Amino acid sequence: MTSCSSTTAAGPAWMPSSIVESAGIPAGATENTFVVQFNDLESLEYQLKKHEGEIACFILEPCMTNGGVIPPDPGYLKGVRELTIKYNVLLIFDEVKIGARIAPGGGAEKYKIKPDLITLAKAIGGGTPLGAFGGRRELMELITPLGPAVHFGTYNANPLTTTAGLTCLKEVLTAGKYKEMDKLGEKYASGLEEIIKRLNFPASVTHEGPLGGIQFVPEKPHTYREANQCNKDLWREYWYGMLSKGVIPMGSGWFEEYSISAAHTVNDIEETLNITEDVLKTIKNKLL
Ligand SMILES: Cc1ncc(COP(=O)(O)O)c(C=O)c1O
């Protein structure tokens, strides 16, 4: 999915067109890919049927984080798995942002769906720049030295990053820590919802465990397009308002998410909620 703001250029919701987000992307990249709507099995089946036998894989974030945080609707990922098997298409979970964050085994574990391949990156690096992928044995055996696909690289199996990643996974992200982060995630999301309700602010909250977002649309979005209806002026006021009070609430785009880490405490959550209430009150007085 792209963060394009024009739904007209992006075509109908059930059959979106590819929109190039950056200069330097060759035409072949969009000609050889199809975009489907998240949480929309009909949109997926339409493309799989239309291009049967031509599609190698379907890649998605099982919980879409680049649109606030949009969890999968009940049954969506099960349907995705069934359709990809039916049409003989590999299912790849992009767990770059959620792997090891929403559960020790990421989205695959959380939603109990077995993809064919998984991509992982920053979330498992213990603060260092680590990337990884893995999956079914017969697919991994296609890579050198066992198979014909070459996978060389300067940083492959880099000892520093792999040690940092492993140490973080074993010693920081313990079972108890996941429980703690989930609890803080619930406290923060429900606190935000209460503030929004109290102020009658036109926003909603979506979250999955310690990740989430204030969506500046009144109803919780289920698709990227619904999230993209976000009132960008309100979001900008919120983001700069929070920064000016010493809190980085999320990355610098409306489609990013907040992230509660292993280091956060109940006090951090309470303090952030108090600051959020002040900021939203100020925005309400100024703009609404
Ligand atoms: C969901 C998702 N997948 C993949 C990537 C790209 O990851 P990398 O820079 O490790 O290739 C990003 C970038 O942040 C991302 O948000």
Short mmCIF file of C-alpha atoms and ligand atoms in Angstrom, two decimals:
data_model
loop_
_atom_site.label_atom_id
_atom_site.label_comp_id
_atom_site.label_asym_id
_atom_site.label_seq_id
_atom_site.Cartn_x
_atom_site.Cartn_y
_atom_site.Cartn_z
CA MET A 1 0.00 0.00 0.00
CA THR A 2 1.12 3.53 -0.65
CA SER A 3 0.48 6.70 1.29
CA CYS A 4 -0.94 8.39 -1.82
CA SER A 5 -3.57 10.94 -0.87
CA SER A 6 -5.55 10.73 -4.09
CA THR A 7 -8.19 8.03 -3.98
CA THR A 8 -9.21 9.03 -7.53
CA ALA A 9 -5.80 8.18 -8.96
CA ALA A 10 -5.80 5.01 -6.89
CA GLY A 11 -8.94 3.70 -8.65
CA PRO A 12 -11.85 1.84 -7.08
CA ALA A 13 -11.42 0.38 -3.58
CA TRP A 14 -11.95 -3.24 -4.65
CA MET A 15 -9.41 -2.97 -7.50
CA PRO A 16 -6.85 -0.29 -6.59
CA SER A 17 -4.29 0.92 -9.11
CA SER A 18 -0.61 1.01 -8.16
CA ILE A 19 0.55 4.52 -7.35
CA VAL A 20 4.25 5.27 -7.48
CA GLU A 21 5.24 6.98 -4.24
CA SER A 22 8.76 8.01 -5.20
CA ALA A 23 10.90 8.97 -8.13
CA GLY A 24 13.25 6.27 -9.38
CA ILE A 25 10.80 3.38 -9.44
CA PRO A 26 10.86 1.68 -12.86
CA ALA A 27 7.58 1.15 -14.69
CA GLY A 28 8.12 -2.63 -14.45
CA ALA A 29 7.64 -2.47 -10.69
CA THR A 30 4.04 -1.34 -10.99
CA GLU A 31 3.33 -3.29 -14.17
CA ASN A 32 4.31 -6.50 -12.41
CA THR A 33 2.41 -5.98 -9.17
CA PHE A 34 -1.25 -5.71 -8.24
CA VAL A 35 -2.61 -3.92 -5.21
CA VAL A 36 -5.60 -5.22 -3.28
CA GLN A 37 -7.51 -3.69 -0.41
CA PHE A 38 -6.64 -4.84 3.13
CA ASN A 39 -9.48 -6.61 4.98
CA ASP A 40 -11.22 -7.27 1.64
CA LEU A 41 -11.21 -10.90 0.51
CA GLU A 42 -13.27 -10.13 -2.61
CA SER A 43 -10.64 -7.67 -3.77
CA LEU A 44 -7.97 -10.37 -3.33
CA GLU A 45 -9.93 -13.12 -5.03
CA TYR A 46 -10.76 -10.85 -7.97
CA GLN A 47 -7.05 -10.39 -8.78
CA LEU A 48 -6.07 -13.99 -8.01
CA LYS A 49 -8.78 -15.28 -10.36
CA LYS A 50 -8.12 -12.70 -13.08
CA HIS A 51 -4.37 -13.46 -13.12
CA GLU A 52 -4.50 -17.12 -12.20
CA GLY A 53 -1.18 -18.84 -12.88
CA GLU A 54 0.71 -15.53 -13.19
CA ILE A 55 0.98 -14.44 -9.56
CA ALA A 56 3.97 -15.66 -7.51
CA CYS A 57 3.04 -14.37 -4.08
CA PHE A 58 0.75 -12.26 -1.97
CA ILE A 59 2.60 -10.10 0.55
CA LEU A 60 0.91 -8.17 3.33
CA GLU A 61 1.37 -6.96 6.85
CA PRO A 62 -0.97 -9.25 8.82
CA CYS A 63 -1.72 -6.23 11.01
CA MET A 64 -1.39 -3.18 8.79
CA THR A 65 0.76 -0.62 10.57
CA ASN A 66 1.24 1.78 7.69
CA GLY A 67 -2.23 3.31 8.05
CA GLY A 68 -2.26 3.94 11.78
CA VAL A 69 -2.55 0.39 13.10
CA ILE A 70 -5.32 -1.56 11.42
CA PRO A 71 -5.75 -5.09 12.79
CA PRO A 72 -7.16 -7.78 10.51
CA ASP A 73 -10.94 -8.23 10.72
CA PRO A 74 -12.00 -11.57 12.24
CA GLY A 75 -11.62 -14.28 9.57
CA TYR A 76 -9.69 -12.11 7.11
CA LEU A 77 -6.29 -13.81 7.44
CA LYS A 78 -7.89 -17.27 7.48
CA GLY A 79 -9.59 -16.33 4.21
CA VAL A 80 -6.28 -15.02 2.83
CA ARG A 81 -4.56 -18.31 3.68
CA GLU A 82 -7.36 -20.34 2.05
CA LEU A 83 -7.36 -18.22 -1.13
CA THR A 84 -3.58 -18.31 -1.51
CA ILE A 85 -3.66 -22.11 -1.20
CA LYS A 86 -6.59 -22.34 -3.64
CA TYR A 87 -4.79 -20.23 -6.26
CA ASN A 88 -1.33 -21.72 -5.56
CA VAL A 89 0.23 -18.42 -4.55
CA LEU A 90 2.86 -18.06 -1.81
CA LEU A 91 1.71 -16.13 1.24
CA ILE A 92 4.35 -13.78 2.69
CA PHE A 93 3.83 -11.94 5.95
CA ASP A 94 5.71 -8.64 6.10
CA GLU A 95 6.55 -8.57 9.81
CA VAL A 96 9.15 -5.81 9.53
CA LYS A 97 7.25 -3.63 11.99
CA ILE A 98 5.22 -6.13 14.01
CA GLY A 99 7.46 -9.22 14.23
CA ALA A 100 8.42 -9.84 17.87
CA ARG A 101 6.36 -6.84 18.91
CA ILE A 102 2.72 -7.92 19.02
CA ALA A 103 3.76 -11.44 20.13
CA PRO A 104 7.07 -13.34 20.40
CA GLY A 105 6.22 -14.99 17.06
CA GLY A 106 4.73 -11.80 15.56
CA GLY A 107 1.54 -11.76 13.50
CA ALA A 108 1.82 -15.42 12.50
CA GLU A 109 1.65 -16.44 16.15
CA LYS A 110 -0.84 -13.79 17.23
CA TYR A 111 -3.36 -14.63 14.49
CA LYS A 112 -2.51 -18.37 14.30
CA ILE A 113 -1.92 -18.34 10.55
CA LYS A 114 1.08 -20.04 8.95
CA PRO A 115 2.43 -18.06 5.99
CA ASP A 116 4.94 -19.60 3.56
CA LEU A 117 7.54 -16.90 4.20
CA ILE A 118 8.10 -14.11 6.73
CA THR A 119 10.20 -10.98 6.44
CA LEU A 120 11.61 -9.39 9.58
CA ALA A 121 13.78 -6.36 10.20
CA LYS A 122 14.12 -3.47 12.63
CA ALA A 123 11.74 -4.97 15.21
CA ILE A 124 14.10 -7.88 15.93
CA GLY A 125 17.44 -6.06 15.85
CA GLY A 126 17.65 -4.97 19.48
CA GLY A 127 18.24 -1.45 18.23
CA THR A 128 20.72 -2.47 15.52
CA PRO A 129 19.99 -2.62 11.77
CA LEU A 130 19.07 -6.27 11.30
CA GLY A 131 17.03 -7.88 8.52
CA ALA A 132 15.94 -11.50 8.18
CA PHE A 133 13.59 -13.74 6.31
CA GLY A 134 12.53 -17.31 6.77
CA GLY A 135 9.92 -19.86 5.90
CA ARG A 136 9.13 -23.33 4.72
CA ARG A 137 12.14 -25.61 4.39
CA GLU A 138 11.64 -26.35 0.69
CA LEU A 139 11.58 -22.61 -0.07
CA MET A 140 14.64 -21.83 2.06
CA GLU A 141 16.51 -24.70 0.39
CA LEU A 142 16.19 -22.86 -2.92
CA ILE A 143 18.89 -20.48 -1.63
CA THR A 144 22.65 -21.03 -2.08
CA PRO A 145 24.52 -23.23 -1.22
CA LEU A 146 21.63 -25.76 -1.35
CA GLY A 147 19.70 -24.19 -4.22
CA PRO A 148 20.06 -21.96 -7.27
CA ALA A 149 19.01 -18.60 -5.75
CA VAL A 150 21.97 -16.43 -4.77
CA HIS A 151 21.74 -14.52 -1.50
CA PHE A 152 25.05 -12.78 -0.86
CA GLY A 153 25.48 -9.50 1.00
CA THR A 154 27.97 -7.38 2.91
CA TYR A 155 26.01 -7.66 6.16
CA ASN A 156 24.71 -11.22 5.87
CA ALA A 157 24.98 -13.00 9.23
CA ASN A 158 26.67 -9.94 10.68
CA PRO A 159 27.86 -11.04 14.16
CA LEU A 160 27.20 -7.69 15.87
CA THR A 161 23.58 -7.29 14.77
CA THR A 162 22.66 -10.96 15.15
CA THR A 163 24.11 -10.99 18.69
CA ALA A 164 22.21 -7.80 19.57
CA GLY A 165 19.00 -9.23 18.10
CA LEU A 166 19.34 -12.59 19.86
CA THR A 167 20.21 -10.99 23.19
CA CYS A 168 17.20 -8.70 22.96
CA LEU A 169 14.87 -11.56 22.04
CA LYS A 170 16.17 -13.79 24.85
CA GLU A 171 16.88 -11.36 27.66
CA VAL A 172 14.72 -8.29 27.15
CA LEU A 173 11.61 -9.57 25.42
CA THR A 174 10.76 -12.22 28.00
CA ALA A 175 7.26 -13.72 28.38
CA GLY A 176 6.69 -11.43 31.38
CA LYS A 177 7.73 -8.37 29.36
CA TYR A 178 5.18 -9.16 26.62
CA LYS A 179 2.43 -9.36 29.26
CA GLU A 180 3.58 -6.04 30.71
CA MET A 181 3.70 -4.31 27.29
CA ASP A 182 0.25 -5.67 26.40
CA LYS A 183 -1.15 -4.37 29.68
CA LEU A 184 0.37 -0.93 29.06
CA GLY A 185 -0.99 -1.07 25.49
CA GLU A 186 -4.52 -1.71 26.80
CA LYS A 187 -4.19 1.05 29.39
CA TYR A 188 -2.95 3.56 26.84
CA ALA A 189 -5.53 2.71 24.15
CA SER A 190 -8.46 2.73 26.57
CA GLY A 191 -7.15 5.96 28.13
CA LEU A 192 -7.03 7.59 24.70
CA GLU A 193 -10.56 6.37 23.94
CA GLU A 194 -11.84 7.86 27.21
CA ILE A 195 -10.22 11.22 26.44
CA ILE A 196 -11.69 11.28 22.93
CA LYS A 197 -15.13 10.47 24.31
CA ARG A 198 -14.86 13.02 27.13
CA LEU A 199 -13.88 15.78 24.70
CA ASN A 200 -16.26 14.56 21.98
CA PHE A 201 -13.26 14.77 19.68
CA PRO A 202 -13.72 13.50 16.07
CA ALA A 203 -11.15 10.72 16.30
CA SER A 204 -10.90 7.02 17.10
CA VAL A 205 -8.24 4.64 18.36
CA THR A 206 -7.00 1.46 16.72
CA HIS A 207 -4.40 -0.76 18.34
CA GLU A 208 -2.90 -4.21 18.61
CA GLY A 209 -1.04 -4.88 21.86
CA PRO A 210 1.61 -2.21 22.36
CA LEU A 211 1.17 -0.63 18.89
CA GLY A 212 -1.61 1.71 17.94
CA GLY A 213 -2.69 5.08 16.76
CA ILE A 214 -5.12 7.92 17.21
CA GLN A 215 -6.99 7.97 13.92
CA PHE A 216 -8.32 11.40 13.10
CA VAL A 217 -11.49 9.93 11.64
CA PRO A 218 -14.58 9.44 13.82
CA GLU A 219 -15.03 5.71 13.06
CA LYS A 220 -12.29 3.09 13.48
CA PRO A 221 -10.89 2.45 9.99
CA HIS A 222 -10.65 -1.08 8.57
CA THR A 223 -8.89 -0.19 5.32
CA TYR A 224 -6.12 2.15 4.23
CA ARG A 225 -8.60 4.36 2.39
CA GLU A 226 -10.77 4.79 5.45
CA ALA A 227 -7.67 5.71 7.47
CA ASN A 228 -6.57 8.09 4.73
CA GLN A 229 -9.77 10.11 5.33
CA CYS A 230 -7.82 11.30 8.39
CA ASN A 231 -8.11 15.02 9.04
CA LYS A 232 -4.46 15.85 8.32
CA ASP A 233 -4.74 19.35 9.88
CA LEU A 234 -5.87 17.84 13.19
CA TRP A 235 -3.13 15.22 12.99
CA ARG A 236 -0.46 17.90 12.37
CA GLU A 237 -1.68 19.96 15.34
CA TYR A 238 -1.63 16.82 17.49
CA TRP A 239 1.86 15.79 16.42
CA TYR A 240 3.47 19.20 16.89
CA GLY A 241 1.42 19.78 20.05
CA MET A 242 2.77 16.58 21.61
CA LEU A 243 6.33 17.33 20.46
CA SER A 244 6.18 20.79 22.00
CA LYS A 245 5.37 19.14 25.35
CA GLY A 246 8.26 16.69 25.11
CA VAL A 247 6.48 13.59 23.76
CA ILE A 248 7.20 11.99 20.38
CA PRO A 249 3.81 10.33 19.93
CA MET A 250 4.62 8.47 16.70
CA GLY A 251 6.71 8.78 13.55
CA SER A 252 6.36 11.92 11.46
CA GLY A 253 3.41 10.88 9.28
CA TRP A 254 -0.32 10.47 9.98
CA PHE A 255 -0.03 6.80 8.88
CA GLU A 256 2.66 5.92 11.46
CA GLU A 257 1.93 4.34 14.85
CA TYR A 258 2.72 4.80 18.52
CA SER A 259 4.83 2.07 20.00
CA ILE A 260 5.12 1.07 23.64
CA SER A 261 8.52 -0.45 24.33
CA ALA A 262 10.03 -2.74 26.95
CA ALA A 263 11.36 0.35 28.74
CA HIS A 264 8.03 2.19 29.19
CA THR A 265 6.33 2.31 32.57
CA VAL A 266 2.82 2.99 33.91
CA ASN A 267 4.02 6.51 34.79
CA ASP A 268 5.02 7.15 31.17
CA ILE A 269 1.56 6.06 30.01
CA GLU A 270 -0.23 8.23 32.56
CA GLU A 271 1.93 11.24 31.81
CA THR A 272 1.43 10.80 28.05
CA LEU A 273 -2.35 10.51 28.51
CA ASN A 274 -2.43 13.74 30.56
CA ILE A 275 -0.41 15.56 27.91
CA THR A 276 -2.64 14.13 25.14
CA GLU A 277 -5.75 15.42 26.87
CA ASP A 278 -4.22 18.92 27.14
CA VAL A 279 -3.16 18.86 23.49
CA LEU A 280 -6.54 17.66 22.19
CA LYS A 281 -8.33 20.29 24.34
CA THR A 282 -6.15 23.03 22.83
CA ILE A 283 -6.83 21.74 19.29
CA LYS A 284 -10.55 21.61 19.96
CA ASN A 285 -10.60 25.22 21.11
CA LYS A 286 -8.50 26.34 18.18
CA LEU A 287 -9.92 24.36 15.24
CA LEU A 288 -13.25 22.74 16.05
C1 LIG B 1 5.87 -2.67 6.74
C2 LIG B 1 7.23 -2.43 6.18
N1 LIG B 1 7.84 -3.38 5.47
C3 LIG B 1 9.07 -3.20 4.95
C4 LIG B 1 9.76 -2.03 5.15
C5 LIG B 1 11.14 -1.90 4.57
O1 LIG B 1 12.01 -2.50 5.44
P1 LIG B 1 13.60 -2.48 5.12
O2 LIG B 1 13.99 -1.05 5.16
O3 LIG B 1 14.20 -3.26 6.22
O4 LIG B 1 13.76 -3.09 3.79
C6 LIG B 1 9.19 -1.01 5.87
C7 LIG B 1 9.92 0.25 6.10
O5 LIG B 1 9.98 0.80 7.11
C8 LIG B 1 7.90 -1.21 6.41
O6 LIG B 1 7.29 -0.25 7.13
#
